[in-house]
PDB file of N, CA and C in Angstrom:
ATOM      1  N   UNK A   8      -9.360 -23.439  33.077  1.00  0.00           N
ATOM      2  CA  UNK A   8      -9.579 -23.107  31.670  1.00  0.00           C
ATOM      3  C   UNK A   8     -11.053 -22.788  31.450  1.00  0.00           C
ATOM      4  N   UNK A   9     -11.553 -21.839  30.738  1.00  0.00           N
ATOM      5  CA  UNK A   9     -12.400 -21.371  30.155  1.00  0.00           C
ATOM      6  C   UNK A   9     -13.326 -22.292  29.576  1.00  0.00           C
ATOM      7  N   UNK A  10     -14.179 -22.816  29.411  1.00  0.00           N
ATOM      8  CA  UNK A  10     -14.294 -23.571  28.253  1.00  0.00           C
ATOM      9  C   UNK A  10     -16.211 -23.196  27.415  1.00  0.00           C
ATOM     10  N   UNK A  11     -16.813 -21.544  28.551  1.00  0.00           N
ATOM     11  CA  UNK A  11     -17.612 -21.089  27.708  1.00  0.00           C
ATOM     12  C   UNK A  11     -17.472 -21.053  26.227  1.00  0.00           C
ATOM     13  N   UNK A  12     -19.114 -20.918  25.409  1.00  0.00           N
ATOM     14  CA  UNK A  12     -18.480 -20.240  24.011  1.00  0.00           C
ATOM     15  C   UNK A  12     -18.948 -18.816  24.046  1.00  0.00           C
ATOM     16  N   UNK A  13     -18.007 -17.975  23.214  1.00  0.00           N
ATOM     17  CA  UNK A  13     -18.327 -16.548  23.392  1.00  0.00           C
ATOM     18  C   UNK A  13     -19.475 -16.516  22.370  1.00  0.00           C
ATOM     19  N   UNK A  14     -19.670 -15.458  22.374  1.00  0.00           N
ATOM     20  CA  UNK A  14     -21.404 -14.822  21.459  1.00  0.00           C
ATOM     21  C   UNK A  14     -20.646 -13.311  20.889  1.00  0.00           C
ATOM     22  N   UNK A  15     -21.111 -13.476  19.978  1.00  0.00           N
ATOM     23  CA  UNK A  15     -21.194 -11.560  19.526  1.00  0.00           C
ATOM     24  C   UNK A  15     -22.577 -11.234  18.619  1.00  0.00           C
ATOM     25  N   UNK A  16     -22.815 -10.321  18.532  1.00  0.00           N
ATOM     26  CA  UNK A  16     -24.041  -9.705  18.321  1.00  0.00           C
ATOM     27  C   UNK A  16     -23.935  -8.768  16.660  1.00  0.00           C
ATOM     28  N   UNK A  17     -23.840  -8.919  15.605  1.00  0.00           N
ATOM     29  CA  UNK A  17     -23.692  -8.053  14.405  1.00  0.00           C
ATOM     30  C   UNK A  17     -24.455  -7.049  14.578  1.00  0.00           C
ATOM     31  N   UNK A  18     -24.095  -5.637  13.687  1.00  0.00           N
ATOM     32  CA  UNK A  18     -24.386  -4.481  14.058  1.00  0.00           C
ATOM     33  C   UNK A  18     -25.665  -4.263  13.033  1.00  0.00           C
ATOM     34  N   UNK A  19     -25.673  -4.611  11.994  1.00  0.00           N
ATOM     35  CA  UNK A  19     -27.073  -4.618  11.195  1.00  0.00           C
ATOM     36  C   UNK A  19     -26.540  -5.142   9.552  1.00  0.00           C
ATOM     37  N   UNK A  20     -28.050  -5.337   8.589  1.00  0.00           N
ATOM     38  CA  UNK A  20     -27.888  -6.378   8.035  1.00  0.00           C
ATOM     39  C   UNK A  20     -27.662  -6.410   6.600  1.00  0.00           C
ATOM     40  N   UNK A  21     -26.390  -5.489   6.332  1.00  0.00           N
ATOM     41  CA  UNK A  21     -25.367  -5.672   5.479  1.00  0.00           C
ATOM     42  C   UNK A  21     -24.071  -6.553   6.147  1.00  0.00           C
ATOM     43  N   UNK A  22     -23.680  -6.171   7.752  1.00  0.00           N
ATOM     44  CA  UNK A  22     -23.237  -7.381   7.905  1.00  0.00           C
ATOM     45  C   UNK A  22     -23.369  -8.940   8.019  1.00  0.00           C
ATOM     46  N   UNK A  23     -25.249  -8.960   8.387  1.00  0.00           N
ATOM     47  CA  UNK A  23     -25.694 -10.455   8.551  1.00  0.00           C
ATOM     48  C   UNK A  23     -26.070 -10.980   7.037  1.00  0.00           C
ATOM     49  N   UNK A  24     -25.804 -10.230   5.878  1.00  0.00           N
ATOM     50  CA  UNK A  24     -25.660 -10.982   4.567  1.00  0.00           C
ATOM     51  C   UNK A  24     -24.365 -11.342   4.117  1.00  0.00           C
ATOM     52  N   UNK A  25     -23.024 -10.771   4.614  1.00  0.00           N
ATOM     53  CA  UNK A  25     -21.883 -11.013   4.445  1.00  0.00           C
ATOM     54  C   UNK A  25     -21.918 -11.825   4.765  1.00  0.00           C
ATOM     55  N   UNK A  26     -22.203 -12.058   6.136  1.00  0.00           N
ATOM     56  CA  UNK A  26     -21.572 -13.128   7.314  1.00  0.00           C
ATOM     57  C   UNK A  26     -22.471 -14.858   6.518  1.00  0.00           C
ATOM     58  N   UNK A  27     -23.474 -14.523   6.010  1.00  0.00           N
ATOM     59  CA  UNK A  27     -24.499 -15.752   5.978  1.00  0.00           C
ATOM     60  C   UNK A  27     -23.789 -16.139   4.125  1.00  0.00           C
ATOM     61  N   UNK A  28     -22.851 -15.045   3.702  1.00  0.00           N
ATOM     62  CA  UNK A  28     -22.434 -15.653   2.714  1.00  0.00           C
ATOM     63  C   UNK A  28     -20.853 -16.124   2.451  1.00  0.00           C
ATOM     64  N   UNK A  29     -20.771 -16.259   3.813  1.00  0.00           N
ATOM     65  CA  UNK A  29     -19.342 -17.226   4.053  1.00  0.00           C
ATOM     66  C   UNK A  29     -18.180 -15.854   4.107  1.00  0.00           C
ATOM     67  N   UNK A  30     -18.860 -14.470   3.589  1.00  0.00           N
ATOM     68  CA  UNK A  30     -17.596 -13.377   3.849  1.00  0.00           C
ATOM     69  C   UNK A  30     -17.487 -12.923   5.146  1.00  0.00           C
ATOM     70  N   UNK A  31     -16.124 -13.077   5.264  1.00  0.00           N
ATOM     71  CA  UNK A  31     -15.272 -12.482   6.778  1.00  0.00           C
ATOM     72  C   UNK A  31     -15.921 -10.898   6.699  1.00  0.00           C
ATOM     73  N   UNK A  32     -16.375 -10.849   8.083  1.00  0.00           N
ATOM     74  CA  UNK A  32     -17.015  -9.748   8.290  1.00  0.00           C
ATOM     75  C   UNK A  32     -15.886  -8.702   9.934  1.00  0.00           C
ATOM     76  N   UNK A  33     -15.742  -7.539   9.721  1.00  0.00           N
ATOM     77  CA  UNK A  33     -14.781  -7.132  11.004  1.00  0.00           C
ATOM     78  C   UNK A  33     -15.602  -6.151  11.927  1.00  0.00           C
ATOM     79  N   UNK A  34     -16.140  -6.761  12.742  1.00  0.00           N
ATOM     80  CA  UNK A  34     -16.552  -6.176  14.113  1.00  0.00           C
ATOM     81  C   UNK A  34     -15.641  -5.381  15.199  1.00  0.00           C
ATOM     82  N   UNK A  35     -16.050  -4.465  15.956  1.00  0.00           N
ATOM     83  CA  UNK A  35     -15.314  -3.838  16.610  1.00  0.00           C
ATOM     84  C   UNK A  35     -15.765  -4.520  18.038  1.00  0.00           C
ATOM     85  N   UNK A  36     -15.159  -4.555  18.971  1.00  0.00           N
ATOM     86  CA  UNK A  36     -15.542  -5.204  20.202  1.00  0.00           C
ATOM     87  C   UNK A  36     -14.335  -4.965  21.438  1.00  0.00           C
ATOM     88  N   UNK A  37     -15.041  -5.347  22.629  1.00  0.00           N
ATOM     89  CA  UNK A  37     -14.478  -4.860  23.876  1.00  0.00           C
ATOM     90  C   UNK A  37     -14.614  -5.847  24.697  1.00  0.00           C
ATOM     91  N   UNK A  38     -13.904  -6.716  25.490  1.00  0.00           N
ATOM     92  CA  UNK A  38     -14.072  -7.770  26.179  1.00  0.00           C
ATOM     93  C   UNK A  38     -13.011  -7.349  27.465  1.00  0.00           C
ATOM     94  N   UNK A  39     -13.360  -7.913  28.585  1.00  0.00           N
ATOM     95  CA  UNK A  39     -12.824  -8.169  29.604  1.00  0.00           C
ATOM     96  C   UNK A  39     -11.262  -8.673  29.640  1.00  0.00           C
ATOM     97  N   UNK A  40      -9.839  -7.919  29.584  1.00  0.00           N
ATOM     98  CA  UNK A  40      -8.705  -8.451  29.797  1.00  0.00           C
ATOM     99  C   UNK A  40      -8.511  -9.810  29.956  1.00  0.00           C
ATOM    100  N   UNK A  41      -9.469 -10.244  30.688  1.00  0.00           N
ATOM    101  CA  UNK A  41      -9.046 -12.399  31.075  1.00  0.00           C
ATOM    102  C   UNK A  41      -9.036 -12.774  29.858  1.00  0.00           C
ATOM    103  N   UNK A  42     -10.345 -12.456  29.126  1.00  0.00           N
ATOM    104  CA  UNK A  42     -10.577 -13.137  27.661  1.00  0.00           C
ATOM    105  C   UNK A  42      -9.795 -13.522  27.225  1.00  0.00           C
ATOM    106  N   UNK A  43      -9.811 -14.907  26.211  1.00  0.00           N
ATOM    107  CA  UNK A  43      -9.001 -15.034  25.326  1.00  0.00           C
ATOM    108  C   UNK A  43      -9.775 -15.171  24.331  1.00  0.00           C
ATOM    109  N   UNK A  44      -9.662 -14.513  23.430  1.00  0.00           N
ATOM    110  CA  UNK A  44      -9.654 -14.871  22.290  1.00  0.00           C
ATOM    111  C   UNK A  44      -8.529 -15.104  20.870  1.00  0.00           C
ATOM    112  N   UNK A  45      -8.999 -16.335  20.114  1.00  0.00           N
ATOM    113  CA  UNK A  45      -7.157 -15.934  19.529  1.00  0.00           C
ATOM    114  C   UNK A  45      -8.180 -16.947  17.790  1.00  0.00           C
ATOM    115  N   UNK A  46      -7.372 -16.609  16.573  1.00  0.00           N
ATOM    116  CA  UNK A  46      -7.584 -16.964  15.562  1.00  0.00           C
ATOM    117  C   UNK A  46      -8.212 -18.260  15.900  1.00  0.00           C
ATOM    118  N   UNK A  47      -8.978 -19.284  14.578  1.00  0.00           N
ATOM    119  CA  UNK A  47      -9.168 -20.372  14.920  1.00  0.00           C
ATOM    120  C   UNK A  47     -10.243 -20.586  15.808  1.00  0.00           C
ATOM    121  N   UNK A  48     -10.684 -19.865  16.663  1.00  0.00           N
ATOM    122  CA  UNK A  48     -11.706 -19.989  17.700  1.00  0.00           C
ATOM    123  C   UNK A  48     -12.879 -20.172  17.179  1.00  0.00           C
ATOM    124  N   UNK A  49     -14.237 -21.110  17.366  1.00  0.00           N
ATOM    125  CA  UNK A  49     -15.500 -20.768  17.169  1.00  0.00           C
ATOM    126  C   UNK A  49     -16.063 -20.280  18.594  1.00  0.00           C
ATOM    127  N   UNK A  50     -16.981 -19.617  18.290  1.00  0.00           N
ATOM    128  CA  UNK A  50     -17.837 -18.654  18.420  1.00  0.00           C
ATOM    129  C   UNK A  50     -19.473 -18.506  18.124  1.00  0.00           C
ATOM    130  N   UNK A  51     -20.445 -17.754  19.186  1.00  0.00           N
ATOM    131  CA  UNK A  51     -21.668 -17.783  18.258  1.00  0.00           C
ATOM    132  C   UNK A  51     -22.173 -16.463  17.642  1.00  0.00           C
ATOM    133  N   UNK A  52     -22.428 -16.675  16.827  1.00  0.00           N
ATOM    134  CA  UNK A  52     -23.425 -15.088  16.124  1.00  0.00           C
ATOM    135  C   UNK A  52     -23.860 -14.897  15.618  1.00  0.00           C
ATOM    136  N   UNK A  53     -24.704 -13.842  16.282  1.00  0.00           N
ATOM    137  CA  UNK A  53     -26.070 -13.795  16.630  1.00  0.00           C
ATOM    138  C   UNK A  53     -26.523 -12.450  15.419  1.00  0.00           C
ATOM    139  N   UNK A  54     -26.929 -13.048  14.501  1.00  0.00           N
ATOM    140  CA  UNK A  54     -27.296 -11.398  13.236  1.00  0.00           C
ATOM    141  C   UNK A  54     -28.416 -10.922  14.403  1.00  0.00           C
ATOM    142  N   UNK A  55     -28.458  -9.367  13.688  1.00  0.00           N
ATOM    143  CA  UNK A  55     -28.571  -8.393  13.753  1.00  0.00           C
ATOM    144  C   UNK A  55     -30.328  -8.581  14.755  1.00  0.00           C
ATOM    145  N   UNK A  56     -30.762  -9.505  14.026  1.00  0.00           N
ATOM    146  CA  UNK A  56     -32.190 -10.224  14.382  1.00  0.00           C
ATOM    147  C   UNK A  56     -32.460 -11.114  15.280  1.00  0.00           C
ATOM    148  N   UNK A  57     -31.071 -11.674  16.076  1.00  0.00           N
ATOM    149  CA  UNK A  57     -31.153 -12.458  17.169  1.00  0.00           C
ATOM    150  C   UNK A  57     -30.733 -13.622  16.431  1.00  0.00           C
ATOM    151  N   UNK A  58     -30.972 -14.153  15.135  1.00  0.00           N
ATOM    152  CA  UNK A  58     -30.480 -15.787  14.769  1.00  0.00           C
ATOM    153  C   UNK A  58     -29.486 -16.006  14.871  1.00  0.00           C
ATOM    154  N   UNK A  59     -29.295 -17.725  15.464  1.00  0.00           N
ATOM    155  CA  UNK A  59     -27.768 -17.776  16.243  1.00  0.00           C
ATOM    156  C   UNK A  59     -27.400 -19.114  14.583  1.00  0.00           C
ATOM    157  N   UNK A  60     -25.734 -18.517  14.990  1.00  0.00           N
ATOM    158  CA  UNK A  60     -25.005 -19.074  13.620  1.00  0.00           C
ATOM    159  C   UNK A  60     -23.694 -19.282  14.401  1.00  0.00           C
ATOM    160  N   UNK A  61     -23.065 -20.540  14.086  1.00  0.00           N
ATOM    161  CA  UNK A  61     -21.399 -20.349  14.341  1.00  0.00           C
ATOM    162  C   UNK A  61     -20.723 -19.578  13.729  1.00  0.00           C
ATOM    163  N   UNK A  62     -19.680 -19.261  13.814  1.00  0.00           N
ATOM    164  CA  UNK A  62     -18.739 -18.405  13.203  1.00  0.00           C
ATOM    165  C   UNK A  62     -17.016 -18.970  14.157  1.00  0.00           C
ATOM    166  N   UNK A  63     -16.647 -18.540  13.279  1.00  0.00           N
ATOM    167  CA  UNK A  63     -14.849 -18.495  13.446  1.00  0.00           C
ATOM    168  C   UNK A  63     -14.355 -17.227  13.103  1.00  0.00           C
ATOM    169  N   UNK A  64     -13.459 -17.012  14.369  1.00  0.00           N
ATOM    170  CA  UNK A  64     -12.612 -15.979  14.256  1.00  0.00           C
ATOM    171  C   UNK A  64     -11.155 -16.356  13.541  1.00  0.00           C
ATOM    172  N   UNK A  65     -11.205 -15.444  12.764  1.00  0.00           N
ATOM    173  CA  UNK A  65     -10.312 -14.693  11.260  1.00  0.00           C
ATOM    174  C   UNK A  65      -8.739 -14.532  12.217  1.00  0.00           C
ATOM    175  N   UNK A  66      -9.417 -13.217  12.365  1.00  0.00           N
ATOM    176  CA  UNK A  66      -8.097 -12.350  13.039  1.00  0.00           C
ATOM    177  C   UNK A  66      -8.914 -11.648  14.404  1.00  0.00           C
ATOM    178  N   UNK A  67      -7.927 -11.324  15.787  1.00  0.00           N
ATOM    179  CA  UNK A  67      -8.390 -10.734  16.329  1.00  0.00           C
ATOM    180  C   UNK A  67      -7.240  -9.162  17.100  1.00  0.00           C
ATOM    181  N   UNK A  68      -7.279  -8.253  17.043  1.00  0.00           N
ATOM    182  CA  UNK A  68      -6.378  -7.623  17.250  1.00  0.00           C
ATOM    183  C   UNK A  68      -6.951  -6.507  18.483  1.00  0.00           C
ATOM    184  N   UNK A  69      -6.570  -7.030  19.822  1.00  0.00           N
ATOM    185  CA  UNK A  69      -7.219  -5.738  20.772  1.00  0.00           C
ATOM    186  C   UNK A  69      -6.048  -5.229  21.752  1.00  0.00           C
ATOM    187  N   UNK A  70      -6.347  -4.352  22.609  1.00  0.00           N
ATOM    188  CA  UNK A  70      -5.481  -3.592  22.990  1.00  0.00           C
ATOM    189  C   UNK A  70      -6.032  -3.265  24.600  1.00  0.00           C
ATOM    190  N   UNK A  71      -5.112  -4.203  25.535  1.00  0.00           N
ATOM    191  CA  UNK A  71      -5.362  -3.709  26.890  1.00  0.00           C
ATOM    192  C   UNK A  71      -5.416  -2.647  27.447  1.00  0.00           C
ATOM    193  N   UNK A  72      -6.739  -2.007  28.352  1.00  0.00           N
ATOM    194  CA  UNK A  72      -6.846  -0.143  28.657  1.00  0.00           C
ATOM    195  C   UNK A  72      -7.636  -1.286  30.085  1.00  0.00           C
ATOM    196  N   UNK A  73      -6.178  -1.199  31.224  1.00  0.00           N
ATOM    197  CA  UNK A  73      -6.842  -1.624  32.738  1.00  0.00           C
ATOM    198  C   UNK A  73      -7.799  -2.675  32.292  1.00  0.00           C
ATOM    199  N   UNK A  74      -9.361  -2.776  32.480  1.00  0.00           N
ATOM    200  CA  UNK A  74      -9.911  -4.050  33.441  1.00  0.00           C
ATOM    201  C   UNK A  74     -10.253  -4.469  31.951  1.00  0.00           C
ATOM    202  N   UNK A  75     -10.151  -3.555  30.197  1.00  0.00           N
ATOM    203  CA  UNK A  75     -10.847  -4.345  29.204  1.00  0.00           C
ATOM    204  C   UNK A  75      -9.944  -4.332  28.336  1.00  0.00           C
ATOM    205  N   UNK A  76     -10.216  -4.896  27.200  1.00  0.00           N
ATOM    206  CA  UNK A  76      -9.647  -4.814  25.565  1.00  0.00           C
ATOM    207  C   UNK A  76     -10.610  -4.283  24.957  1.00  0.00           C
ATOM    208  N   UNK A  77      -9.930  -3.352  23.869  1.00  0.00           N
ATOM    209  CA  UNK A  77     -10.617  -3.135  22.930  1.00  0.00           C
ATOM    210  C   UNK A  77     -10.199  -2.877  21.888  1.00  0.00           C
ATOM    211  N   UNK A  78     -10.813  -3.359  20.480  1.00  0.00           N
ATOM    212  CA  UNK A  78     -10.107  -3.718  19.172  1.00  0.00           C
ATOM    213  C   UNK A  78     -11.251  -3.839  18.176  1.00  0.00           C
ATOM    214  N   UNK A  79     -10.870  -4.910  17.614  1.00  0.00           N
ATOM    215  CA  UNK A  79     -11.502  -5.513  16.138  1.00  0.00           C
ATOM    216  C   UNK A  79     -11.322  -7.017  16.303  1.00  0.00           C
ATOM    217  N   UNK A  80     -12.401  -7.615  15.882  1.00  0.00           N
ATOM    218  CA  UNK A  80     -12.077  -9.311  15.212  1.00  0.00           C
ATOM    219  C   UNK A  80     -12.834  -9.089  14.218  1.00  0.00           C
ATOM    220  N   UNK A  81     -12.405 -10.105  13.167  1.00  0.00           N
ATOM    221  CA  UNK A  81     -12.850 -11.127  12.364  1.00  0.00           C
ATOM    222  C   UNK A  81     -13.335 -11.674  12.276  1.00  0.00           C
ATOM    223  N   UNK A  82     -14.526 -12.162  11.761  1.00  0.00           N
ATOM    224  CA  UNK A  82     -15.098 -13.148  11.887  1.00  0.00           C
ATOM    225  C   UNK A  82     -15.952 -14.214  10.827  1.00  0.00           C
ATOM    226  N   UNK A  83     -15.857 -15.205  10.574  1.00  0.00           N
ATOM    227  CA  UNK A  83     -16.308 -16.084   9.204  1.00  0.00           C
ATOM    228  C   UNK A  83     -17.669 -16.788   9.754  1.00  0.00           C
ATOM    229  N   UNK A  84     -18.661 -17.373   9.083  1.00  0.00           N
ATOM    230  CA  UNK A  84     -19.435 -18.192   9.260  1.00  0.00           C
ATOM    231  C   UNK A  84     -18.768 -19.662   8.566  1.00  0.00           C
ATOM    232  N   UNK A  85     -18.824 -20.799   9.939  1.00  0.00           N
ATOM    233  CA  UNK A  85     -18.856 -22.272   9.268  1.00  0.00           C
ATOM    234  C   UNK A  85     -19.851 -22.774   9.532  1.00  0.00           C
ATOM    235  N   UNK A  86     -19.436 -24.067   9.184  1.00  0.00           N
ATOM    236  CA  UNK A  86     -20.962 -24.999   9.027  1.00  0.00           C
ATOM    237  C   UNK A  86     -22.232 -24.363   7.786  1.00  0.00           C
ATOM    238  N   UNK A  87     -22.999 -25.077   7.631  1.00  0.00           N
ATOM    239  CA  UNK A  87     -24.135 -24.640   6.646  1.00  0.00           C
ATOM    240  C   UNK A  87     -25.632 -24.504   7.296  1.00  0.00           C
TER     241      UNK A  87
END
């Protein structure tokens, strides 16, 4: 079992004011087939500026192409 935590990186900072105001923000992303990712998950991320924040994934919806996925998640900020 896995038991890294994943990281994602926001794209710039209309999303890192969503995200820092508790709104579900939807990233596009590509991960390696093994991955799991699934609702419920925390996660770290990282605005646009490098500051690291937890977050929880919403929804995640990707689509196997051979060795990756690629899709969309969700993603919320918890904790304060």
């Amino acid at each position: 079992m896995n038991t890294s935590m994943h990281s994602y990186q926001l794209d710039d900072r209309e999303m890192d004011k969503s995200f820092l105001n508790y709104i579900p923000v939807l990233c596009r992303i590509s991960v390696h087939v093994d991955e799991q990712l699934q609702p419920d998950q925390v996660i770290i991320v990282l605005l646009s500026n490098g500051a690291k924040y937890k977050g929880k994934i919403v929804h995640v919806n990707l689509i196997p192409m051979k060795n990756i996925a690629i899709g969309e998640m969700e993603v919320v900020r918890v904790g304060r």
